[in-house]
XYZ file of C-alpha atoms in Angstrom:
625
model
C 18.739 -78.073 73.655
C 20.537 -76.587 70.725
C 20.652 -72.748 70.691
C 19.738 -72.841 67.134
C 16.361 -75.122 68.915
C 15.385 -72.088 71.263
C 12.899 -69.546 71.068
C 13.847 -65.907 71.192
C 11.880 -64.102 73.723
C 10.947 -60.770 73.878
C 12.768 -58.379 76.033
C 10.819 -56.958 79.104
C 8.294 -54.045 78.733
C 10.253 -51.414 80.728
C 13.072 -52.437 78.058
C 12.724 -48.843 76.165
C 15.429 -48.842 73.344
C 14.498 -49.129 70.281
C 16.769 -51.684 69.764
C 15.228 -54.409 71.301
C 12.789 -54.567 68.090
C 15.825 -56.363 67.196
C 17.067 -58.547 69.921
C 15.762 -60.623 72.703
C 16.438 -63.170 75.401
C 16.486 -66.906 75.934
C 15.220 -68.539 78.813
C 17.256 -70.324 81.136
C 17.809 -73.870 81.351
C 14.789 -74.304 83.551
C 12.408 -72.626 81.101
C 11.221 -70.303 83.854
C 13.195 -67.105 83.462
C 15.251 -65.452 81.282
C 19.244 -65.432 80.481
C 19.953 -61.647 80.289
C 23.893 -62.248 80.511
C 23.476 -62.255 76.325
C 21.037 -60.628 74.550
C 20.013 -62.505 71.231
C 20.001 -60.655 67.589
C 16.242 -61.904 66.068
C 18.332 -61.752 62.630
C 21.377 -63.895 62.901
C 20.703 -65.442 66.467
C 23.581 -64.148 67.074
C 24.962 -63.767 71.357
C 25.654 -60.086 71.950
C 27.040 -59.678 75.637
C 24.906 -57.672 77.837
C 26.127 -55.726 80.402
C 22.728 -53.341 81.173
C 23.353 -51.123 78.377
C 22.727 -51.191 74.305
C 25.849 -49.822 73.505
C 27.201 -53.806 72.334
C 23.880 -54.424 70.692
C 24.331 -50.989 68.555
C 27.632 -51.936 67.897
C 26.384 -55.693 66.340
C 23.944 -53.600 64.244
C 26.119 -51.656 62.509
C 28.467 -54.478 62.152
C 26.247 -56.495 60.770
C 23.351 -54.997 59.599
C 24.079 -51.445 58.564
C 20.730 -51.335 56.910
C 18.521 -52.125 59.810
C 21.402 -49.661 62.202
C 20.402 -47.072 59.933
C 16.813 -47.221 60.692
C 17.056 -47.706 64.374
C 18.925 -44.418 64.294
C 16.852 -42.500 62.521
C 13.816 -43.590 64.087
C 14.778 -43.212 67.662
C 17.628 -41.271 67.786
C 17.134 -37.924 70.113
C 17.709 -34.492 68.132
C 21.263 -33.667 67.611
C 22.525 -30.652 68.860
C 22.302 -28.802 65.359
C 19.055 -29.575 65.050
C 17.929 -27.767 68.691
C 19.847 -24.484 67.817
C 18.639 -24.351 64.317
C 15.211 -24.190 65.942
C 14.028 -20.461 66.311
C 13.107 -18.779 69.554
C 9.550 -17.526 69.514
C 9.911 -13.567 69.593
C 7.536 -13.883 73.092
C 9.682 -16.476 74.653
C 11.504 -15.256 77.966
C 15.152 -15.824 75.858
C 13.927 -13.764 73.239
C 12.169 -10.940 75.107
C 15.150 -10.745 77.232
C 17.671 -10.101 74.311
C 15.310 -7.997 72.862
C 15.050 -5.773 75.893
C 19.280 -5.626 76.503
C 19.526 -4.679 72.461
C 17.051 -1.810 73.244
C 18.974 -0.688 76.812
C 22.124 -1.189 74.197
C 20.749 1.256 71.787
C 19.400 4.116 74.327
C 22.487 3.611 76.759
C 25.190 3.733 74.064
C 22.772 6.639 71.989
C 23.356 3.817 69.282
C 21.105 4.943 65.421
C 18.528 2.702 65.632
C 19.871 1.081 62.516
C 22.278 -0.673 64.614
C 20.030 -3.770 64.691
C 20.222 -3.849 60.778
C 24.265 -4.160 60.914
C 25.624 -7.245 59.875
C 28.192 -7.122 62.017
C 25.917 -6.363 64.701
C 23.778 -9.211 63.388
C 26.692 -11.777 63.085
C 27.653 -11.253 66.715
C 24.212 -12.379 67.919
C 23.903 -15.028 65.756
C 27.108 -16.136 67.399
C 25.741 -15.609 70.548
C 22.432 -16.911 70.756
C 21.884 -18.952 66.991
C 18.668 -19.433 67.855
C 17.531 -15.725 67.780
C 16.243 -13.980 65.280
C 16.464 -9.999 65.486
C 13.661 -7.983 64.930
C 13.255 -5.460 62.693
C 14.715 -1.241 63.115
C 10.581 -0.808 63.349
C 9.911 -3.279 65.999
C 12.538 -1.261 68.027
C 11.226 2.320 67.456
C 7.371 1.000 67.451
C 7.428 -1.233 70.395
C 10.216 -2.251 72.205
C 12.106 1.183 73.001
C 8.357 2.612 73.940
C 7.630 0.019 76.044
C 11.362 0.225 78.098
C 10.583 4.063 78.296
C 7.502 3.046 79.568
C 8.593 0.776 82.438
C 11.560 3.190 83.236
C 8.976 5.895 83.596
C 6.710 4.065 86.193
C 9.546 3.417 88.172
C 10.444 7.531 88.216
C 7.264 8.630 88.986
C 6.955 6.455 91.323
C 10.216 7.605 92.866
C 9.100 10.998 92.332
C 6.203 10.673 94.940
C 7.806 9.702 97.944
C 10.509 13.165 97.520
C 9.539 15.682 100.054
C 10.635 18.377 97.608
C 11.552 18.505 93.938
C 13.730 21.066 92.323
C 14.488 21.385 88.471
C 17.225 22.149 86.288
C 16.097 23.599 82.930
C 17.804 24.915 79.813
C 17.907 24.589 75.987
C 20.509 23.062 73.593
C 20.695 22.655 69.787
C 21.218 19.669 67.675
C 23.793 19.423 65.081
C 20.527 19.512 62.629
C 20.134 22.732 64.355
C 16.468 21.768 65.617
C 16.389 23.539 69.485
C 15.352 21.531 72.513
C 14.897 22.064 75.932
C 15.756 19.423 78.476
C 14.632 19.479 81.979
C 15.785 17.370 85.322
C 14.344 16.692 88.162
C 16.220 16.094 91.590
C 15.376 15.271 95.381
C 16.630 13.696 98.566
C 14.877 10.044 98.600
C 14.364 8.923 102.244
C 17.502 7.188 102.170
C 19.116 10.424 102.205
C 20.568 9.620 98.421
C 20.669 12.860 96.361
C 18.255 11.433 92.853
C 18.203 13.246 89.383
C 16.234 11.935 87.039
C 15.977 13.144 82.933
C 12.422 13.993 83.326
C 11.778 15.229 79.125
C 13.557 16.609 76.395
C 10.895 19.592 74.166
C 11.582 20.329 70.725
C 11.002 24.226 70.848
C 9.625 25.332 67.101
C 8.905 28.851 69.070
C 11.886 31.137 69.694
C 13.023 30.956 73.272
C 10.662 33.836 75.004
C 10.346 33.968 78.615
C 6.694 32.888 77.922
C 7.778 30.494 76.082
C 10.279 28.607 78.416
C 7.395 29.550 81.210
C 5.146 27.588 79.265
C 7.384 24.359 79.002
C 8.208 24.597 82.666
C 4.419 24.530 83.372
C 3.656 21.522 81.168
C 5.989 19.567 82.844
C 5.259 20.341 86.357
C 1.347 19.286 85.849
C 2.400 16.727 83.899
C 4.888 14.600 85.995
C 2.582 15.965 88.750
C 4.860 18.119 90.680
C 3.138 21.215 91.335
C 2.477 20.029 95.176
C 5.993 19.598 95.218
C 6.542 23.395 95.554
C 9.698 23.064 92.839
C 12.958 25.311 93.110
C 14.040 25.992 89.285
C 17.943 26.351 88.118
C 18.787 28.323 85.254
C 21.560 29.790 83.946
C 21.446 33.471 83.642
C 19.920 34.425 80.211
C 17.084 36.763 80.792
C 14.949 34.677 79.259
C 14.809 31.728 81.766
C 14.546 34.566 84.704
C 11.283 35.763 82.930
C 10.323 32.227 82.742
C 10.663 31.271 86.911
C 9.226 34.652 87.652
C 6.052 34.316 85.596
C 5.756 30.701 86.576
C 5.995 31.857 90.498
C 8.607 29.050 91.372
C 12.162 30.057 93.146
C 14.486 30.596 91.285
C 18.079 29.675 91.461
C 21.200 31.215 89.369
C 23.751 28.412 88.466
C 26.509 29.291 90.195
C 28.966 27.469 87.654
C 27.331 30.342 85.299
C 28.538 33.119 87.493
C 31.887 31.707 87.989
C 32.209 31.471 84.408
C 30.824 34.547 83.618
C 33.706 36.542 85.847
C 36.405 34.806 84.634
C 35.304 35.140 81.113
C 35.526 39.161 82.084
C 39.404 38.561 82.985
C 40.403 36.746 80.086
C 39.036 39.691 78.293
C 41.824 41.971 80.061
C 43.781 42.848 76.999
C 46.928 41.879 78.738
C 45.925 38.455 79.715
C 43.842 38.606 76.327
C 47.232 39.218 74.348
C 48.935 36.713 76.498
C 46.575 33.794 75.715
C 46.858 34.497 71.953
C 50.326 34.026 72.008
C 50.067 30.564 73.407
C 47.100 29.865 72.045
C 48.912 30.316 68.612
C 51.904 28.094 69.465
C 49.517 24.810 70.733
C 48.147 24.919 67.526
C 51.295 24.596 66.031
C 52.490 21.977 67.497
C 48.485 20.391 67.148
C 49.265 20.803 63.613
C 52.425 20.352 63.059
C 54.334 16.751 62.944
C 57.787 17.716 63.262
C 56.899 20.309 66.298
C 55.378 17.397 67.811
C 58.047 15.196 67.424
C 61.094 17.438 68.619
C 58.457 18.415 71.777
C 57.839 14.439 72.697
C 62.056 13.918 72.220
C 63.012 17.504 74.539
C 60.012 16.034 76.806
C 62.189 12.738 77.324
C 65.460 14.457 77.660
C 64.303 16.796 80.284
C 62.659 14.300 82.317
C 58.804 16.294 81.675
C 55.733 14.614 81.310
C 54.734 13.426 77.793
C 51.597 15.668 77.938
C 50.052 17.606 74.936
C 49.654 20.894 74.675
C 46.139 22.127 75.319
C 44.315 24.102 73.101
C 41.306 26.432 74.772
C 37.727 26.879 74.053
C 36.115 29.541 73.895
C 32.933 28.685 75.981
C 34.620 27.036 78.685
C 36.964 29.656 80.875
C 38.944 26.864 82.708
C 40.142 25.740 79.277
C 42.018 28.842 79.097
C 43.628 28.266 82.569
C 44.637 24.699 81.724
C 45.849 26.102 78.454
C 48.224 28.453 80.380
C 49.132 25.559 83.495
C 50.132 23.034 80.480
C 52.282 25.548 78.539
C 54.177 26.708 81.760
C 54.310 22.821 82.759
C 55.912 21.871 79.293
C 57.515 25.459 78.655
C 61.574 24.202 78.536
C 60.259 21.610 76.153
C 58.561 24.091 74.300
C 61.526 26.370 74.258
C 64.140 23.786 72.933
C 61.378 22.377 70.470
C 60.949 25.892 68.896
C 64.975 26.177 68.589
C 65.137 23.211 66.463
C 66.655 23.232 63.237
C 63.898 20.881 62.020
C 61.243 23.602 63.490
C 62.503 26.084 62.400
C 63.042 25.386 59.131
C 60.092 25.109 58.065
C 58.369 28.018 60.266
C 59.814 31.216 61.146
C 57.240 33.130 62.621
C 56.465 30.916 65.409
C 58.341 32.214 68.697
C 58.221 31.155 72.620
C 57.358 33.288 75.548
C 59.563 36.152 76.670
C 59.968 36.266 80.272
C 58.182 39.211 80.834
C 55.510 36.916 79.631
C 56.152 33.716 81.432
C 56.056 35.972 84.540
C 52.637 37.383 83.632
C 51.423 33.953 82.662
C 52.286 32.502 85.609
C 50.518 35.381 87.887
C 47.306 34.447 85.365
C 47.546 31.595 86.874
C 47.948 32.086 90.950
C 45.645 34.760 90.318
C 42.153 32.665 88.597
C 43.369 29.587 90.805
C 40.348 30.245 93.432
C 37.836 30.249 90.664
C 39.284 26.960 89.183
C 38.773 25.263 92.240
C 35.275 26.465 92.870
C 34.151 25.828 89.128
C 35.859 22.082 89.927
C 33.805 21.690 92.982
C 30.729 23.263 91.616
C 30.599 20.696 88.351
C 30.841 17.337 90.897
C 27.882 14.885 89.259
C 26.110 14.010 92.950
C 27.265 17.618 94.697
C 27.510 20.514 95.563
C 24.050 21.911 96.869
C 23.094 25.394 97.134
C 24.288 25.011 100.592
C 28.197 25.712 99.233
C 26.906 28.404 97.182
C 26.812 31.540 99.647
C 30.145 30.121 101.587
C 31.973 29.943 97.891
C 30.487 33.771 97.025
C 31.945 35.157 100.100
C 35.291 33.271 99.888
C 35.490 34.329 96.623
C 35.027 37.673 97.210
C 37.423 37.542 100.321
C 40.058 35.873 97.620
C 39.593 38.888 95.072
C 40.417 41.751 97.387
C 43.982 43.300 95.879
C 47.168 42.991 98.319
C 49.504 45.401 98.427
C 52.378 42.501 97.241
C 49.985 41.563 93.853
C 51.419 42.982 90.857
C 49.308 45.470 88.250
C 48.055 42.621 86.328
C 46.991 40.755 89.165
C 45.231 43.659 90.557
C 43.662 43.836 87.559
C 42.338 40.560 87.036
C 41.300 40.410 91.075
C 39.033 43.996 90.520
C 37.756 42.528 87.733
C 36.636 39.313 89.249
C 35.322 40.849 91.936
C 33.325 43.828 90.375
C 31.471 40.624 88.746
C 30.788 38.725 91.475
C 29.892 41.593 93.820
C 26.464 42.015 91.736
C 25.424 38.400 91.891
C 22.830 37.097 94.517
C 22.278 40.454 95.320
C 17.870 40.507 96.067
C 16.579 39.746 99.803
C 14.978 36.269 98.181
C 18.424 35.141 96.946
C 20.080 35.717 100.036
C 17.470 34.069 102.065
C 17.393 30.679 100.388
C 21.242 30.609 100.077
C 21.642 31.619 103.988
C 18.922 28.861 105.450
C 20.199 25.993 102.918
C 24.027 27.017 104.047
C 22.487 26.989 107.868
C 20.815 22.840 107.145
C 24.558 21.858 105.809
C 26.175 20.800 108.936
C 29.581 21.746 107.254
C 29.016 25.213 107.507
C 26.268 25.746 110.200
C 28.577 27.611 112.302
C 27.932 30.747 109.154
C 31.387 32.025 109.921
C 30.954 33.896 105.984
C 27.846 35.976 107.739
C 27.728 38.812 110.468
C 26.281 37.382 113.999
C 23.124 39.523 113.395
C 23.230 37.939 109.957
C 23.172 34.445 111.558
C 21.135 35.192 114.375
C 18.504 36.299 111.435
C 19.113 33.500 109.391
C 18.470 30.692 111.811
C 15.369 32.858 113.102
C 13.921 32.075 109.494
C 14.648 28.109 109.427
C 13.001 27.999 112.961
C 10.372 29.989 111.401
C 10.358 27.557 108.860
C 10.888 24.490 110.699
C 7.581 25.324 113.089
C 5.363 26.474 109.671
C 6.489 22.745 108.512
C 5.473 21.612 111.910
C 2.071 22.979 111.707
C 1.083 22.384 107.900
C 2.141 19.049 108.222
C 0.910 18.018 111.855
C 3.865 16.436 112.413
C 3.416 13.935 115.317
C 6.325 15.332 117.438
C 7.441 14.411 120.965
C 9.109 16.099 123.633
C 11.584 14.174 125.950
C 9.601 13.317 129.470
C 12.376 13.343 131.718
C 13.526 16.848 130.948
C 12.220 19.318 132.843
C 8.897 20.613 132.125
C 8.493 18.708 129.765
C 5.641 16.259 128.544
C 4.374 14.472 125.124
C 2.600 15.345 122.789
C 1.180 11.851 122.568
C -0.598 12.498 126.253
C -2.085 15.477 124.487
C -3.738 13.089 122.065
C -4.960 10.840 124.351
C -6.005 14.116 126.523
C -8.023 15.192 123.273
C -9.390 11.746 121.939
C -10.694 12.060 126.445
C -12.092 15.555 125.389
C -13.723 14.066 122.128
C -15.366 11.114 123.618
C -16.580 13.379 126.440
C -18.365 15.128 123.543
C -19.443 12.021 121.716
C -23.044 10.823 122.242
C -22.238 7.207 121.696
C -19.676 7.532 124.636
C -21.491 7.335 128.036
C -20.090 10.011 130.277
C -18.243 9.692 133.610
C -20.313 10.622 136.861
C -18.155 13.209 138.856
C -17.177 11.610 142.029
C -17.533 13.013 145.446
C -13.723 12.707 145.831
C -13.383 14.842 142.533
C -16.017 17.485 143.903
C -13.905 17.952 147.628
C -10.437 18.001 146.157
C -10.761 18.881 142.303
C -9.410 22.364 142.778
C -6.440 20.956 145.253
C -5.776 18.212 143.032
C -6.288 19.861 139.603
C -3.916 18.548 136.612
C -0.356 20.386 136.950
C 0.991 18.917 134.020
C 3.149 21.684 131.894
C 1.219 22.559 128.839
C 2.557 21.288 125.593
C 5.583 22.975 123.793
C 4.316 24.894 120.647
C 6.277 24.181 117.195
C 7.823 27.477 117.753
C 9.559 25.893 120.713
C 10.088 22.560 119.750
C 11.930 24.230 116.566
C 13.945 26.615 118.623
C 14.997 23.475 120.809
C 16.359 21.835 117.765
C 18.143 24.655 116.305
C 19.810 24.894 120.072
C 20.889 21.112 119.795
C 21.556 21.278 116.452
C 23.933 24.639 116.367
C 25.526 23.075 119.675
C 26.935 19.812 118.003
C 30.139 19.574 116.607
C 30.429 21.067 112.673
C 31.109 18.366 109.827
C 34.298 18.317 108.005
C 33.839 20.047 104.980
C 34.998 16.613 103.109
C 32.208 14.981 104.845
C 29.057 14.041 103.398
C 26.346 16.235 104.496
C 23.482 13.848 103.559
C 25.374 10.675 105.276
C 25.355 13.132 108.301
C 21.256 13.621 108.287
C 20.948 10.179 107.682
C 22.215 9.293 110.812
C 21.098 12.289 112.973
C 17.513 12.850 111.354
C 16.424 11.336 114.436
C 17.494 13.749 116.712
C 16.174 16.711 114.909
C 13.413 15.702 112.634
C 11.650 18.817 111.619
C 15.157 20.243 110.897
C 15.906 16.720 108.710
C 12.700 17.562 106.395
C 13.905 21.103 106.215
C 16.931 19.951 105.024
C 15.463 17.856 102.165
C 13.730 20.174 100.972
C 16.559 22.523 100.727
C 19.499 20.682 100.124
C 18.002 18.765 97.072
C 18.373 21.848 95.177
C 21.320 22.020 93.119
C 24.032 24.770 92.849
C 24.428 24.255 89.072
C 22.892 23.615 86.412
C 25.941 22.190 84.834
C 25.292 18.163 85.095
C 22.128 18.858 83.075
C 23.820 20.611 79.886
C 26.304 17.113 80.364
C 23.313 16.078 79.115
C 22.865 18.852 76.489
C 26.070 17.715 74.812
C 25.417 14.205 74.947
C 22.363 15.209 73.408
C 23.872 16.778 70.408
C 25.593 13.617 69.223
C 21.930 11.702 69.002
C 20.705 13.792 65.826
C 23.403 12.858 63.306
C 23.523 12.349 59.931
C 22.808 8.370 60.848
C 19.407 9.530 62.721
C 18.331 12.551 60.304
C 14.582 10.910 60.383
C 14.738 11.007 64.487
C 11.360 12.082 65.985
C 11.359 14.242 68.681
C 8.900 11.531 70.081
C 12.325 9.484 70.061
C 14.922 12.018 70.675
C 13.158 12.236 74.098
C 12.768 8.417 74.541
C 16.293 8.197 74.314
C 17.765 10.349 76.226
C 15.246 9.779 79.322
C 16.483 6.390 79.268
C 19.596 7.521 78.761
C 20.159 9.148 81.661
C 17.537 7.295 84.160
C 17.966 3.933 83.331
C 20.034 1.765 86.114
């Protein structure tokens, strides 16, 4: 039979293309099934190889019928790729609410002006990124989505804020560059991973001047409300009169930053009017060559030729002490350079006045130097982000001190400076209560247990307070504590519970009593329990203290938390004693880090910031991960 003669079947139903509206098969010779090795075209009967695939049957159509191609395509072609990404993501899908979310940790991370989100730069970059989304308004972002990421951040600290054992607080106040005041304060503990936590906890706009009552009355607030009151808190400050009325009225302990009281002794040196006179000099000539292109130039070409490092000059500031030092340590580092710059033709053409050191003042620069070196390294160790503790504090005082006592080889000036120094420092953590906290949180460091900065009957008094301590924690807490069985007269303190749960159901009606055997009635009084009676927390404590004073001192570059970590336990009553001391910190310095980055949010670009969202951003600033 002629092809022309056949009949074009239909293609089989699991056949999905669309193109088989427009081709089919014939049937085989014996009529029965049919020939797929060509497909037919329904228009032109034309034979179209098939190979299990439409591609040769597309091909045919737009060969030969473009119009009907055209069609087919647009009738059951699948979206093209433009057409999916010009689709927009619903601002509740998870894509979207996950942008969303990283462009409002973006803002509050970065302190980016809210505005950021109308930038079309900032807006081009997405679109890049993601076509599909569409960002929300600056109002969705201060309205909803910044609240509700302060919100989630601040279940997650109070919720970490529950399981610390102790909580102790840095507070102090800063000013904006709109000059608005605020006071910011921080919470920090030992979590029971032994990790040392600080958390932003809220940032106050004070419209009230900054009265002890006042600050008394912020401190308060915040206790109740982040609910820390039961945490018996240990308050930081700096030492402005103000904040000591505030601790004192609000009956917390009360801490002086010891960053404070370095910086308030050397800031009583620098005020010598030799070492005064001396940092004018070279105060004047880094400025010079700050401001000056052709100082700078000759100083960066007599840096190369002497083989000195291409550092700046440093200029100082006038809040920060250690500025001046690494004012003077730069100049004397760079002072040949210096020298030979300030002898240049090209220098000195164009300023006259401008003169190096003499040597009498190199010399007395140079015993600045030596001399405020101690206090440089505490003020360094003091302003680590994770450490130091109070612990270091009382150690650092008395080394201090030790370091400030005149030699008979220290020159006038240095004599000077060292009575100076240590005139200051002699009338700081000077009251009974100061000395106490300092002493039993420099006793839990296992660096500097041994006290060698104390008298023995100093120590011996000292660790007779954390045993004190250690048993009160004991008691108040009913801490389930056991006593090792095989040493000698010893016993647990879980037989004394089962001993008293014996006692209670003897007194319990629903318990039917014992009968009291004959045996018991002949030989009760031979026989009678001789089991030693149960250590008191008094002596449990004491015990630890004894193990703990008898093992081995930490390196002082040790980690003292890593060390409780792994020995907590072995002394466990001393362990929670520890947390509750060493989460205090020696400075309040890591919170006014916070003060200054605090001072760039309220800009000119965020003049209509809320305190509402000053607050918002920097607690998420600061606490989120």
């Amino acid at each position: 039979m002629a092809d022309s003669e056949k009949q074009v079947r239909e293609a089989p139903s699991n056949f999905k293309s669309k193109v088989w509206a427009h081709f089919g098969f014939y049937n085989t010779d014996d009529g029965k099934t049919l020939d797929k090795d060509y497909a037919i075209c329904k228009n032109c009967l034309a034979k179209v190889k098939y190979n299990g695939n439409t591609t040769n049957m597309h091909s045919h159509l737009v060969r030969h019928h473009p119009d009907l191609a055209s069609e087919e395509k647009t009738a059951g072609s699948q979206p093209t790729i433009d057409s999916v990404f010009k689709a927009k993501l619903p601002i509740a899908s998870p894509r979207a609410a996950s942008i969303t979310k990283s462009i409002a940790g973006f803002i509050c991370k970065d302190l980016r002006p809210y505005s950021v989100v109308e930038n079309e730069g900032f807006r081009r970059m997405l679109t890049t990124l993601e076509p599909r989304y569409e960002v929300p308004s600056r109002r969705y972002f201060t309205d909803k989505a910044i609240p509700a990421l302060y919100a989630e951040t601040r279940a997650k600290v109070e919720d970490a804020l529950k399981s610390a054992e102790r909580v102790a607080l840095t507070c102090d106040g800063w000013t904006s560059r709109a000059t608005e005041s605020y006071v910011t304060i921080t919470a920090h503990f030992i979590d029971n991973n032994w990790e040392l936590q600080s958390y932003v906890l809220q940032t106050r706009v004070m419209h009230e001047s900054h009265t002890g009552a006042h600050m008394a009355e912020v401190l308060e607030k915040a206790t109740e409300e982040w609910k820390l009151t039961g945490k018996e808190p240990a308050v930081v400050t700096d030492n402005a009169s103000n904040m000591s009325v505030a601790v004192e009225m609000t009956g917390y302990q009360h801490i002086r930053c010891f960053a404070h009281v370095l910086n308030l002794a050397s800031q009583r040196a620098l005020k010598l009017t030799a070492v005064a006179r001396l940092l004018g000099r070279v105060r004047r000539i880094s400025v010079f060559f700050h401001r000056s292109t052709p100082a700078a130039d000759a100083l960066k070409r007599n840096q190369r030729m002497l083989g000195l490092a291409p550092h700046k000059l440093i200029t100082d500031v006038v809040v920060r002490w250690n500025s001046a030092y690494e004012m003077l340590s730069r100049f004397l580092e760079q002072q040949p350079a210096v020298t030979a710059a300030l002898l240049s033709p090209e220098v000195r053409r164009n300023v006259a006045d401008i003169s190096t050191l003499t040597e009498a003042d190199i010399s007395n620069a140079e015993e600045v130097v030596q001399a405020l070196k101690p206090m440089l390294v505490a003020t360094k160790s003091m302003c680590e982000e994770k450490s130091p503790t109070i612990s270091v504090i009382a150690p650092l005082h008395a080394q201090l001190l030790s370091d400030t006592v005149s030699t008979i080889e220290d020159s006038p000036l240095v004599k000077e400076i060292k009575r100076t120094i240590h005139e200051d420092l002699s009338k700081r953590y000077k009251s009974t209560e100061e000395k106490n906290i300092l002493y039993v949180a420099s006793a839990l460091d296992p660096r500097f247990k041994s006290m060698l900065f104390l008298s023995p009957p100093d120590v011996q008094e000292t660790y007779a307070k954390v045993v004190s301590k250690a048993a009160a924690l004991m008691e108040d807490a009913d801490v389930g504590m056991e006593t090792d069985d095989d040493e000698e007269g010893g016993s647990t303190e879980q037989s004394a519970a089962a001993d008293d749960t014996s006692d209670d159901n003897e007194n319990d009606p629903h318990t039917p009593k014992k009968r009291k055997s004959a045996l018991a009635d002949l030989l009760g009084q031979t026989f009678k329990d001789t089991r030693a009676p149960l250590l008191s927390p008094t002596s449990i404590a004491e015990k630890e203290v004894k193990q703990y004073q008898d093992a081995p001192p930490l390196p002082l570059s040790d980690d003292p938390l890593a060390w409780w970590k792994s020995q907590a336990h072995s002394y466990p009553l001393l362990a929670k004693l520890a947390q509750r001391y060493l989460c205090v910190p020696g400075t309040s310095v890591s919170a006014e880090r916070i003060f200054s980055t605090a001072g760039d949010i309220i800009t000119s670009q965020r003049s209509a910031l809320t305190s509402e969202h000053a607050d918002q951003l920097l607690f998420l600033k600061k606490n989120m991960p």
